[in-house]
Tab-separated table of C-alpha atoms in Angstrom:
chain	number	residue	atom	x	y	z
A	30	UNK	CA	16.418	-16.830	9.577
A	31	UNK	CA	18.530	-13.858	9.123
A	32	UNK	CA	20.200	-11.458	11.497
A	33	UNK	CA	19.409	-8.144	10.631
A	34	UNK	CA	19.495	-4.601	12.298
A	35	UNK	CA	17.478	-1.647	12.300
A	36	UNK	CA	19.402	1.328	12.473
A	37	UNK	CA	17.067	3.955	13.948
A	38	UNK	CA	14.737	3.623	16.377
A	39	UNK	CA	11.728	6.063	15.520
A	40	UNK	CA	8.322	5.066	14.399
A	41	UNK	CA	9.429	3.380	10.974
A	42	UNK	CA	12.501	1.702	12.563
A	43	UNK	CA	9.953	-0.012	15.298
A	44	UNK	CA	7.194	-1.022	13.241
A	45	UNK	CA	9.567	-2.815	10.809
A	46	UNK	CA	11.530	-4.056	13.886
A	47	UNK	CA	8.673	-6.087	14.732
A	48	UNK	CA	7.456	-6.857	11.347
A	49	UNK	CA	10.894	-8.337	10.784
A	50	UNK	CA	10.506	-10.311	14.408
A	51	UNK	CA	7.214	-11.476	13.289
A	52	UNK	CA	8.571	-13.020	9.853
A	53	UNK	CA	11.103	-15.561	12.074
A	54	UNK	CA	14.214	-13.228	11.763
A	55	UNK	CA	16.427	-12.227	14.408
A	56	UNK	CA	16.658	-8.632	14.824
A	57	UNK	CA	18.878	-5.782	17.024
A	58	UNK	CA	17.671	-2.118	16.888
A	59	UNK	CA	20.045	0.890	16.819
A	60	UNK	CA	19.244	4.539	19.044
A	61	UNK	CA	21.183	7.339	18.162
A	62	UNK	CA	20.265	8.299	21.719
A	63	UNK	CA	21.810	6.597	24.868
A	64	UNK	CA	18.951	7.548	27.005
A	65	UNK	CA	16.290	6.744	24.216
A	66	UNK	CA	18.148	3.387	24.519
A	67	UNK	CA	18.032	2.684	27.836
A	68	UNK	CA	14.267	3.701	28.012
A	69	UNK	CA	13.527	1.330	24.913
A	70	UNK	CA	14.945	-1.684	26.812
A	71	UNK	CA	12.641	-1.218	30.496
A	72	UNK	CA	9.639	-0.415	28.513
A	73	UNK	CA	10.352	-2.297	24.997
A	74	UNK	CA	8.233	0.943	23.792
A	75	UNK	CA	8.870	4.330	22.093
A	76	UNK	CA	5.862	6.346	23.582
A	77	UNK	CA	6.622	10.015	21.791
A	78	UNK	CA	7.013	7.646	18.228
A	79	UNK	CA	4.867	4.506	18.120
A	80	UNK	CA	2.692	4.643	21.559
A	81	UNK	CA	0.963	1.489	22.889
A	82	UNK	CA	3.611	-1.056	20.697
A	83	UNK	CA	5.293	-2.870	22.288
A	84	UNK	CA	8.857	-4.976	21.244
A	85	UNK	CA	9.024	-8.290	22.206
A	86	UNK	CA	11.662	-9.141	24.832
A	87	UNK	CA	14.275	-11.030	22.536
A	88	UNK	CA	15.086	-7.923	20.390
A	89	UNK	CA	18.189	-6.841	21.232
A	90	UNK	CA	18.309	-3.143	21.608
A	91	UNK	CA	21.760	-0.757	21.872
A	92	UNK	CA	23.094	2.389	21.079
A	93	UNK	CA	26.710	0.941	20.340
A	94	UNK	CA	26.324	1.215	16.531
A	95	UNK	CA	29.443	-1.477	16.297
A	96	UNK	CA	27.588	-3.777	18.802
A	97	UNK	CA	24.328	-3.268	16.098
A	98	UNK	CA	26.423	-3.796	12.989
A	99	UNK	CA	28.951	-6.744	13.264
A	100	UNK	CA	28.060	-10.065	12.247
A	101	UNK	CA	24.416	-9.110	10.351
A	102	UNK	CA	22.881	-10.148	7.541
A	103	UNK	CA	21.290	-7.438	6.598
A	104	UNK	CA	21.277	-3.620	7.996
A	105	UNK	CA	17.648	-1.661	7.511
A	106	UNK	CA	18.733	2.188	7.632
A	107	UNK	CA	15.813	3.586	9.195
A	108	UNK	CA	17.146	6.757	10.388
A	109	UNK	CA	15.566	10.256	8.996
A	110	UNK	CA	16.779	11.625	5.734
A	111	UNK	CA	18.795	14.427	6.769
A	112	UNK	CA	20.747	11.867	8.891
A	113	UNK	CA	21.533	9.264	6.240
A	114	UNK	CA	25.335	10.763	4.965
A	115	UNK	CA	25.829	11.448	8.906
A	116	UNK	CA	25.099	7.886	10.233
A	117	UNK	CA	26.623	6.260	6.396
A	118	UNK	CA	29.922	8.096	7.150
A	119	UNK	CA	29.871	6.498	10.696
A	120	UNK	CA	29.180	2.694	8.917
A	121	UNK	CA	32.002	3.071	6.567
A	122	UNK	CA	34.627	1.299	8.944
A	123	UNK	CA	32.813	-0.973	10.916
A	124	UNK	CA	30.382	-2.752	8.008
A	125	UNK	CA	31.986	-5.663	6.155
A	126	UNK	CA	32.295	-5.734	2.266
A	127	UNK	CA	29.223	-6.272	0.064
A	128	UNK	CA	27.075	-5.537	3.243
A	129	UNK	CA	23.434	-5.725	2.338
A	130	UNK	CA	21.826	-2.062	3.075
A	131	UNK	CA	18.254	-1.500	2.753
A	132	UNK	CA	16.833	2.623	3.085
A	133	UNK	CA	13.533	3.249	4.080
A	134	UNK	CA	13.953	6.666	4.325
A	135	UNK	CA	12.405	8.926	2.177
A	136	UNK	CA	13.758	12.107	0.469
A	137	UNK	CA	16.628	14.018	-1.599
A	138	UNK	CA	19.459	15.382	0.353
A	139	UNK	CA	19.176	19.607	0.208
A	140	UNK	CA	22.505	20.393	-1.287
A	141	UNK	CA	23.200	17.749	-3.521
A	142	UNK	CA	19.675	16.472	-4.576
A	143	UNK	CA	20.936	13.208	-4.236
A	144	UNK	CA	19.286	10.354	-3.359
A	145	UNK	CA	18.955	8.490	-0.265
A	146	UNK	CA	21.071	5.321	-1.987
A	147	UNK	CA	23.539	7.166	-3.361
A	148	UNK	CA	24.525	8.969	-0.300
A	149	UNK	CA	25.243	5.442	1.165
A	150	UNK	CA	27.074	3.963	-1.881
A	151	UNK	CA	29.073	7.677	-1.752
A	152	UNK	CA	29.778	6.952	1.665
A	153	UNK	CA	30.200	3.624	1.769
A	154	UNK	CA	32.661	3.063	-1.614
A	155	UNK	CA	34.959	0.982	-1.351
A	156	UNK	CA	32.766	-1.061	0.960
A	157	UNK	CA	31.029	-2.690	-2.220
A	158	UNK	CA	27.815	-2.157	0.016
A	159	UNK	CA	24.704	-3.836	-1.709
A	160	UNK	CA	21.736	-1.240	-1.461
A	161	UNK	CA	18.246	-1.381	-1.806
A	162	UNK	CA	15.257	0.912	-1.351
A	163	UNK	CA	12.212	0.193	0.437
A	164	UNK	CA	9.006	2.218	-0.301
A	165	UNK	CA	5.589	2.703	-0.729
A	166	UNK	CA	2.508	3.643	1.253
A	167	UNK	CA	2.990	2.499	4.872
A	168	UNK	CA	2.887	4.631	8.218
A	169	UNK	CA	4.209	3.649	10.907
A	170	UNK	CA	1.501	3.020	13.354
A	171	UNK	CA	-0.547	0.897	10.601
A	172	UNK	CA	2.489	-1.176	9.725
A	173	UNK	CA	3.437	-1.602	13.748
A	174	UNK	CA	-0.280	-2.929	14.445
A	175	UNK	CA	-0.005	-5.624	11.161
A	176	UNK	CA	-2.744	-3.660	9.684
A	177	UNK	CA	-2.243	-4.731	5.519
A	178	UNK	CA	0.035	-2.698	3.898
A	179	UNK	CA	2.077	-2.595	0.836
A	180	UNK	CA	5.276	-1.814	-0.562
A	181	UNK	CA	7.833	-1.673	-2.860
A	182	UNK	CA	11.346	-3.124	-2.927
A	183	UNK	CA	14.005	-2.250	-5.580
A	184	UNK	CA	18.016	-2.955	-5.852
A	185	UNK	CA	20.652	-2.803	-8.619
A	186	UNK	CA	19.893	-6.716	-8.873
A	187	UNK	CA	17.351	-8.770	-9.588
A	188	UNK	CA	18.757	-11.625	-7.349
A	189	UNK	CA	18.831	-8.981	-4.074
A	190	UNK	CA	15.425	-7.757	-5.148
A	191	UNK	CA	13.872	-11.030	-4.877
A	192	UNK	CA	15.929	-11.558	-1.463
A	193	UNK	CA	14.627	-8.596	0.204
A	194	UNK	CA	10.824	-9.342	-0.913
A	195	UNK	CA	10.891	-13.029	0.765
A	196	UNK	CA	12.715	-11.341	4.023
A	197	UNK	CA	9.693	-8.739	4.576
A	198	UNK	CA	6.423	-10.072	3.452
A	199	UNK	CA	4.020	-11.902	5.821
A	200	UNK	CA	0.345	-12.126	5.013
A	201	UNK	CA	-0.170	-8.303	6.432
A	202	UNK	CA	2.571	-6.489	4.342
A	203	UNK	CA	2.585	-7.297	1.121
A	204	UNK	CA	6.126	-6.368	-0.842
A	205	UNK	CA	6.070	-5.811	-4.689
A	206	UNK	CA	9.477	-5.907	-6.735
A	207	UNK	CA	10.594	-3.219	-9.139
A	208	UNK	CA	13.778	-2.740	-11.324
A	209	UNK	CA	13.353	1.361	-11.177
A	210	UNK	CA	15.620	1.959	-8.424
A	211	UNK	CA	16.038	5.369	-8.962
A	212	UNK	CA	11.899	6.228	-9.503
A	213	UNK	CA	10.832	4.219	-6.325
A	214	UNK	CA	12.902	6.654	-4.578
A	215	UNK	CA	12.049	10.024	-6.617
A	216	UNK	CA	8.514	9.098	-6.046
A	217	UNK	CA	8.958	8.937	-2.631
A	218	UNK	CA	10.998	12.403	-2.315
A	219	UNK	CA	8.201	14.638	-4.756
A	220	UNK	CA	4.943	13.304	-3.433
A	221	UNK	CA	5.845	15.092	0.001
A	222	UNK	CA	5.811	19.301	-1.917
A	223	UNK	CA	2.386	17.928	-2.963
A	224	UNK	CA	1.485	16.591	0.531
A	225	UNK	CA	2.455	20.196	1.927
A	226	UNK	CA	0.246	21.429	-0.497
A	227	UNK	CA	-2.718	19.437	0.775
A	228	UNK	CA	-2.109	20.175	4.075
A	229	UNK	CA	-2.402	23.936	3.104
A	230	UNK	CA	-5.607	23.447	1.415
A	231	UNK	CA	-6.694	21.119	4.513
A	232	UNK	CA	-5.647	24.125	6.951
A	233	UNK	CA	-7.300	26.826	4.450
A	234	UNK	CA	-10.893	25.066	4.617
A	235	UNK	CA	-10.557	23.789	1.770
A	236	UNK	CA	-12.778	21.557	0.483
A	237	UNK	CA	-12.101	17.559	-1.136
A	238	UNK	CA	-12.705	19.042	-4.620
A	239	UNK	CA	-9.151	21.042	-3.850
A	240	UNK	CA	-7.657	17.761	-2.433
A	241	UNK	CA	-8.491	15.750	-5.550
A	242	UNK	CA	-7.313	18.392	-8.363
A	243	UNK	CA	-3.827	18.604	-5.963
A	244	UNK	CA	-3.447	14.538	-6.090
A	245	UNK	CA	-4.499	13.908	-9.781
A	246	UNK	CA	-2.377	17.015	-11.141
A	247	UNK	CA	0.419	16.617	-8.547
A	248	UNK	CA	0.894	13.017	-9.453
A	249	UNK	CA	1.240	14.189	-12.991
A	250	UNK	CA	3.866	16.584	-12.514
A	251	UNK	CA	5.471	14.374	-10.155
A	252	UNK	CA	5.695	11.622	-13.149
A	253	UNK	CA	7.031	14.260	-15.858
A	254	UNK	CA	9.726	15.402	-13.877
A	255	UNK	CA	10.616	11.956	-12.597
A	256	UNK	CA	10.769	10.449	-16.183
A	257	UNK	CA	12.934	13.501	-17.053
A	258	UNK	CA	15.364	13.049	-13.814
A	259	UNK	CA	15.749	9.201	-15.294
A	260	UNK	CA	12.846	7.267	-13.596
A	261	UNK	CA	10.279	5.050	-15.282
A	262	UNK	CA	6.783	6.483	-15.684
A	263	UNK	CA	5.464	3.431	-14.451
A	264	UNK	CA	6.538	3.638	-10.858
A	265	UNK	CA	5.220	7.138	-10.455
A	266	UNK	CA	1.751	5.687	-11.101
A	267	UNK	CA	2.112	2.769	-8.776
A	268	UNK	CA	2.419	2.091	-4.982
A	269	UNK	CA	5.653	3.968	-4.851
A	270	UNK	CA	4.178	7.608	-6.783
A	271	UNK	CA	0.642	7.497	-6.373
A	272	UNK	CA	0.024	5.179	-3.290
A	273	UNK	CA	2.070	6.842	-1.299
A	274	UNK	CA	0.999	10.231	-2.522
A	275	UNK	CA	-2.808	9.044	-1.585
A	276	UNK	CA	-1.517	8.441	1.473
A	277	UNK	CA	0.291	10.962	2.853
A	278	UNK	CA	-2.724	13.836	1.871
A	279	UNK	CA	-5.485	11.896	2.942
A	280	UNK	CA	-4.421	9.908	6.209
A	281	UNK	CA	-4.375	11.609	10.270
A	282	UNK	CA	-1.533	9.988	10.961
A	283	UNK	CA	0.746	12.163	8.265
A	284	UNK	CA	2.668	15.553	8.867
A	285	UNK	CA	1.857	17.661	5.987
Protein backbone atom coordinates (compact mmCIF):
# COMPACT_ATOMS: atom_id res chain seq x y z
CA UNK A 1 0.00 0.00 0.00
CA UNK A 2 1.25 3.38 -0.71
CA UNK A 3 0.38 6.81 0.58
CA UNK A 4 -0.22 9.00 -2.11
CA UNK A 5 -1.95 12.46 -2.70
CA UNK A 6 -3.95 14.00 -5.25
CA UNK A 7 -3.25 17.46 -5.63
CA UNK A 8 -6.41 18.95 -7.16
CA UNK A 9 -9.65 18.21 -6.53
CA UNK A 10 -11.67 18.62 -9.92
CA UNK A 11 -13.15 15.88 -11.96
CA UNK A 12 -9.72 14.09 -12.89
CA UNK A 13 -8.30 14.54 -9.35
CA UNK A 14 -11.64 12.61 -7.93
CA UNK A 15 -12.02 9.92 -10.27
CA UNK A 16 -8.35 8.90 -9.80
CA UNK A 17 -8.80 9.58 -6.03
CA UNK A 18 -11.02 6.74 -5.91
CA UNK A 19 -9.45 4.64 -8.49
CA UNK A 20 -6.35 4.86 -6.34
CA UNK A 21 -8.70 3.97 -3.05
CA UNK A 22 -10.07 1.14 -4.94
CA UNK A 23 -6.49 -0.42 -5.82
CA UNK A 24 -5.71 -0.78 -1.69
CA UNK A 25 -3.73 2.57 -1.46
CA UNK A 26 -4.13 5.14 1.00
CA UNK A 27 -4.92 8.39 -0.41
CA UNK A 28 -5.37 12.41 0.82
CA UNK A 29 -6.83 14.89 -1.75
CA UNK A 30 -5.65 18.53 -2.08
CA UNK A 31 -8.42 21.81 -2.81
CA UNK A 32 -6.97 24.85 -3.82
CA UNK A 33 -10.21 26.15 -2.34
CA UNK A 34 -10.92 26.27 1.49
CA UNK A 35 -14.58 26.28 1.00
CA UNK A 36 -14.43 23.62 -1.90
CA UNK A 37 -12.69 21.75 0.97
CA UNK A 38 -14.88 21.97 3.55
CA UNK A 39 -17.87 21.10 1.19
CA UNK A 40 -15.85 17.94 -0.13
CA UNK A 41 -15.56 16.57 3.44
CA UNK A 42 -19.78 16.84 4.54
CA UNK A 43 -20.73 15.58 1.21
CA UNK A 44 -17.49 13.41 0.11
CA UNK A 45 -18.79 14.83 -3.46
CA UNK A 46 -17.83 17.54 -6.01
CA UNK A 47 -21.35 18.21 -7.57
CA UNK A 48 -20.29 21.18 -10.26
CA UNK A 49 -17.16 18.44 -11.31
CA UNK A 50 -18.02 14.76 -10.91
CA UNK A 51 -21.92 14.75 -9.75
CA UNK A 52 -23.46 11.62 -8.14
CA UNK A 53 -19.61 10.16 -6.99
CA UNK A 54 -19.15 9.84 -4.10
CA UNK A 55 -15.51 9.47 -1.90
CA UNK A 56 -15.42 7.01 0.53
CA UNK A 57 -15.16 8.22 4.14
CA UNK A 58 -11.39 7.26 4.87
CA UNK A 59 -9.94 9.70 2.25
CA UNK A 60 -8.51 12.30 3.90
CA UNK A 61 -9.37 15.57 2.35
CA UNK A 62 -7.54 19.27 3.12
CA UNK A 63 -6.65 22.34 1.68
CA UNK A 64 -3.30 22.63 3.79
CA UNK A 65 -1.05 21.69 0.83
CA UNK A 66 1.83 20.83 3.65
CA UNK A 67 -0.75 18.67 5.57
CA UNK A 68 -1.34 16.86 1.75
CA UNK A 69 2.36 16.59 0.97
CA UNK A 70 4.53 15.37 3.97
CA UNK A 71 5.21 11.88 4.48
CA UNK A 72 3.72 10.47 0.80
CA UNK A 73 4.72 8.14 -1.41
CA UNK A 74 3.72 9.43 -4.26
CA UNK A 75 2.04 13.00 -5.23
CA UNK A 76 -0.58 12.81 -8.45
CA UNK A 77 -0.62 16.60 -9.74
CA UNK A 78 -4.02 16.81 -10.89
CA UNK A 79 -4.47 20.42 -10.98
CA UNK A 80 -5.31 22.26 -14.53
CA UNK A 81 -2.50 23.13 -16.83
CA UNK A 82 -2.29 26.71 -16.49
CA UNK A 83 -1.86 26.03 -12.72
CA UNK A 84 0.99 23.51 -12.82
CA UNK A 85 4.27 26.24 -12.47
CA UNK A 86 1.83 28.08 -9.85
CA UNK A 87 1.08 25.08 -7.52
CA UNK A 88 5.07 23.43 -8.54
CA UNK A 89 6.56 26.72 -7.23
CA UNK A 90 4.43 26.28 -4.01
CA UNK A 91 5.85 22.29 -3.67
CA UNK A 92 9.38 23.32 -4.01
CA UNK A 93 9.98 23.69 -0.11
CA UNK A 94 7.78 21.43 1.45
CA UNK A 95 8.35 18.03 -0.92
CA UNK A 96 11.29 15.85 0.11
CA UNK A 97 14.16 14.92 -2.37
CA UNK A 98 13.56 12.44 -5.21
CA UNK A 99 9.75 12.88 -4.52
CA UNK A 100 7.80 10.77 -6.94
CA UNK A 101 5.47 13.29 -9.12
CA UNK A 102 3.04 11.99 -11.49
CA UNK A 103 1.03 14.88 -14.08
CA UNK A 104 -2.11 14.11 -15.43
CA UNK A 105 -2.62 17.25 -16.77
CA UNK A 106 -2.70 17.86 -20.19
CA UNK A 107 -1.18 20.73 -22.27
CA UNK A 108 1.90 23.15 -23.17
CA UNK A 109 2.34 26.15 -21.04
CA UNK A 110 1.44 29.54 -23.42
CA UNK A 111 4.68 31.38 -23.11
CA UNK A 112 7.18 28.89 -22.95
CA UNK A 113 5.63 25.88 -24.87
CA UNK A 114 6.91 23.81 -22.33
CA UNK A 115 5.68 20.86 -21.14
CA UNK A 116 3.70 19.95 -18.25
CA UNK A 117 6.97 17.82 -16.73
CA UNK A 118 9.31 20.18 -17.32
CA UNK A 119 7.60 22.97 -15.61
CA UNK A 120 7.78 20.72 -12.45
CA UNK A 121 11.42 19.54 -12.84
CA UNK A 122 12.06 23.64 -13.59
CA UNK A 123 10.39 24.26 -10.50
CA UNK A 124 11.24 21.68 -8.53
CA UNK A 125 15.39 21.48 -9.30
CA UNK A 126 17.24 20.88 -6.87
CA UNK A 127 14.50 18.73 -5.39
CA UNK A 128 15.72 15.71 -7.66
CA UNK A 129 11.82 15.23 -8.06
CA UNK A 130 11.09 11.90 -10.02
CA UNK A 131 8.32 12.75 -12.70
CA UNK A 132 6.10 10.90 -14.69
CA UNK A 133 3.23 11.54 -17.09
CA UNK A 134 -0.01 9.96 -17.08
CA UNK A 135 -2.18 9.96 -20.28
CA UNK A 136 -4.41 8.65 -22.60
CA UNK A 137 -8.12 8.51 -23.31
CA UNK A 138 -10.01 8.72 -20.00
CA UNK A 139 -12.75 11.34 -18.82
CA UNK A 140 -13.45 11.84 -15.79
CA UNK A 141 -16.91 10.67 -15.20
CA UNK A 142 -16.11 7.20 -17.08
CA UNK A 143 -12.96 6.65 -15.06
CA UNK A 144 -14.93 7.80 -11.58
CA UNK A 145 -17.80 5.11 -12.37
CA UNK A 146 -14.87 2.11 -13.12
CA UNK A 147 -16.19 2.09 -16.56
CA UNK A 148 -12.81 0.33 -18.62
CA UNK A 149 -10.48 2.69 -19.58
CA UNK A 150 -6.97 2.94 -20.67
CA UNK A 151 -3.90 4.74 -20.37
CA UNK A 152 -0.55 5.46 -20.69
CA UNK A 153 2.27 5.88 -18.17
CA UNK A 154 5.79 7.18 -19.05
CA UNK A 155 8.97 8.40 -16.80
CA UNK A 156 12.69 9.05 -17.41
CA UNK A 157 13.05 5.33 -16.00
CA UNK A 158 12.12 2.21 -16.78
CA UNK A 159 12.14 1.06 -13.06
CA UNK A 160 9.48 4.18 -12.10
CA UNK A 161 7.55 3.32 -15.23
CA UNK A 162 6.88 -0.10 -14.20
CA UNK A 163 6.13 1.32 -10.52
CA UNK A 164 3.52 3.64 -11.54
CA UNK A 165 1.71 0.92 -13.92
CA UNK A 166 1.31 -1.71 -10.86
CA UNK A 167 0.09 1.42 -8.52
CA UNK A 168 -2.93 2.33 -11.03
CA UNK A 169 -4.24 -0.62 -12.83
CA UNK A 170 -7.21 -2.68 -11.53
CA UNK A 171 -9.24 -4.81 -13.89
CA UNK A 172 -11.28 -1.46 -15.11
CA UNK A 173 -8.26 0.81 -16.04
CA UNK A 174 -5.92 -0.71 -17.84
CA UNK A 175 -2.24 1.23 -17.82
CA UNK A 176 0.21 0.67 -20.77
CA UNK A 177 4.04 1.66 -20.36
CA UNK A 178 5.96 3.82 -22.79
CA UNK A 179 9.61 5.15 -22.88
CA UNK A 180 8.44 8.45 -25.07
CA UNK A 181 8.08 10.74 -22.30
CA UNK A 182 8.10 13.67 -24.17
CA UNK A 183 5.35 12.30 -27.13
CA UNK A 184 2.82 10.93 -24.49
CA UNK A 185 2.66 14.42 -23.44
CA UNK A 186 2.79 16.32 -26.99
CA UNK A 187 0.06 14.02 -27.97
CA UNK A 188 -1.90 14.99 -25.30
CA UNK A 189 -1.31 18.95 -25.78
CA UNK A 190 -2.07 18.88 -30.04
CA UNK A 191 -5.04 16.57 -30.15
CA UNK A 192 -7.06 19.39 -28.22
CA UNK A 193 -6.57 22.42 -31.69
CA UNK A 194 -8.05 19.38 -33.50
CA UNK A 195 -10.80 18.74 -30.89
CA UNK A 196 -11.73 22.60 -31.24
CA UNK A 197 -11.90 21.96 -34.68
CA UNK A 198 -14.49 19.22 -34.34
CA UNK A 199 -16.43 20.99 -32.13
CA UNK A 200 -16.69 23.77 -34.85
CA UNK A 201 -17.74 21.40 -37.43
CA UNK A 202 -20.17 19.74 -34.69
CA UNK A 203 -21.64 23.40 -33.99
CA UNK A 204 -21.63 24.24 -37.93
CA UNK A 205 -23.97 21.11 -38.80
CA UNK A 206 -21.56 19.45 -39.94
CA UNK A 207 -21.85 16.18 -40.85
CA UNK A 208 -19.52 12.71 -39.60
CA UNK A 209 -17.87 12.77 -43.06
CA UNK A 210 -16.24 16.33 -41.69
CA UNK A 211 -15.52 14.64 -38.28
CA UNK A 212 -13.63 11.74 -39.84
CA UNK A 213 -11.38 13.78 -42.50
CA UNK A 214 -10.56 16.23 -39.14
CA UNK A 215 -9.44 12.95 -36.97
CA UNK A 216 -7.58 10.96 -39.74
CA UNK A 217 -5.73 14.22 -41.14
CA UNK A 218 -5.42 15.88 -37.70
CA UNK A 219 -3.79 12.84 -36.26
CA UNK A 220 -1.37 13.06 -39.11
CA UNK A 221 -0.28 16.44 -38.62
CA UNK A 222 -0.31 15.96 -35.04
CA UNK A 223 2.39 12.96 -35.60
CA UNK A 224 4.68 15.10 -38.10
CA UNK A 225 5.04 17.85 -35.91
CA UNK A 226 5.46 15.71 -32.82
CA UNK A 227 8.28 13.57 -34.45
CA UNK A 228 9.83 16.94 -35.47
CA UNK A 229 9.45 18.55 -31.74
CA UNK A 230 11.45 15.10 -30.62
CA UNK A 231 8.60 12.55 -29.98
CA UNK A 232 8.33 9.03 -31.36
CA UNK A 233 5.85 8.48 -34.18
CA UNK A 234 4.65 5.61 -32.48
CA UNK A 235 2.94 7.23 -29.55
CA UNK A 236 1.07 9.67 -31.73
CA UNK A 237 -0.69 6.64 -33.24
CA UNK A 238 -1.45 4.96 -29.98
CA UNK A 239 -3.67 5.53 -26.87
CA UNK A 240 -1.81 8.67 -26.04
CA UNK A 241 -2.24 10.53 -29.98
CA UNK A 242 -5.01 8.88 -31.48
CA UNK A 243 -7.11 7.44 -28.51
CA UNK A 244 -7.31 10.33 -26.92
CA UNK A 245 -7.88 12.36 -30.03
CA UNK A 246 -11.00 9.81 -30.76
CA UNK A 247 -12.04 10.71 -27.68
CA UNK A 248 -12.16 14.04 -27.07
CA UNK A 249 -14.18 14.79 -30.76
CA UNK A 250 -16.51 12.13 -30.48
CA UNK A 251 -17.59 11.81 -26.68
CA UNK A 252 -20.62 14.33 -24.72
CA UNK A 253 -18.76 14.48 -21.94
CA UNK A 254 -15.73 16.69 -23.71
CA UNK A 255 -15.40 20.60 -24.01
CA UNK A 256 -14.43 21.24 -27.48
Amino acid sequence: MAKISVIGSGGWGIALTILLHKNGHELTVWSFDKKEAEELKITRENKAKLANILLPEDIVVTDVLKEAVTDKDILVLAVPSKAVRSVSKSLKNIVKDKQIIVNVAKGLEEDTLATMTDIIEEELKGKNPQVAVLSGPSHAEEVGKCIPTTCVVSAHNKELTLHLQNIFMNPAFRVYTSPDMFGVEIGGALKNVIALAAGIADGLNYGDNTKAALITRGIKEIATLGVAMGGEQSTFYGLTGLGDLIVTCASMHSRN
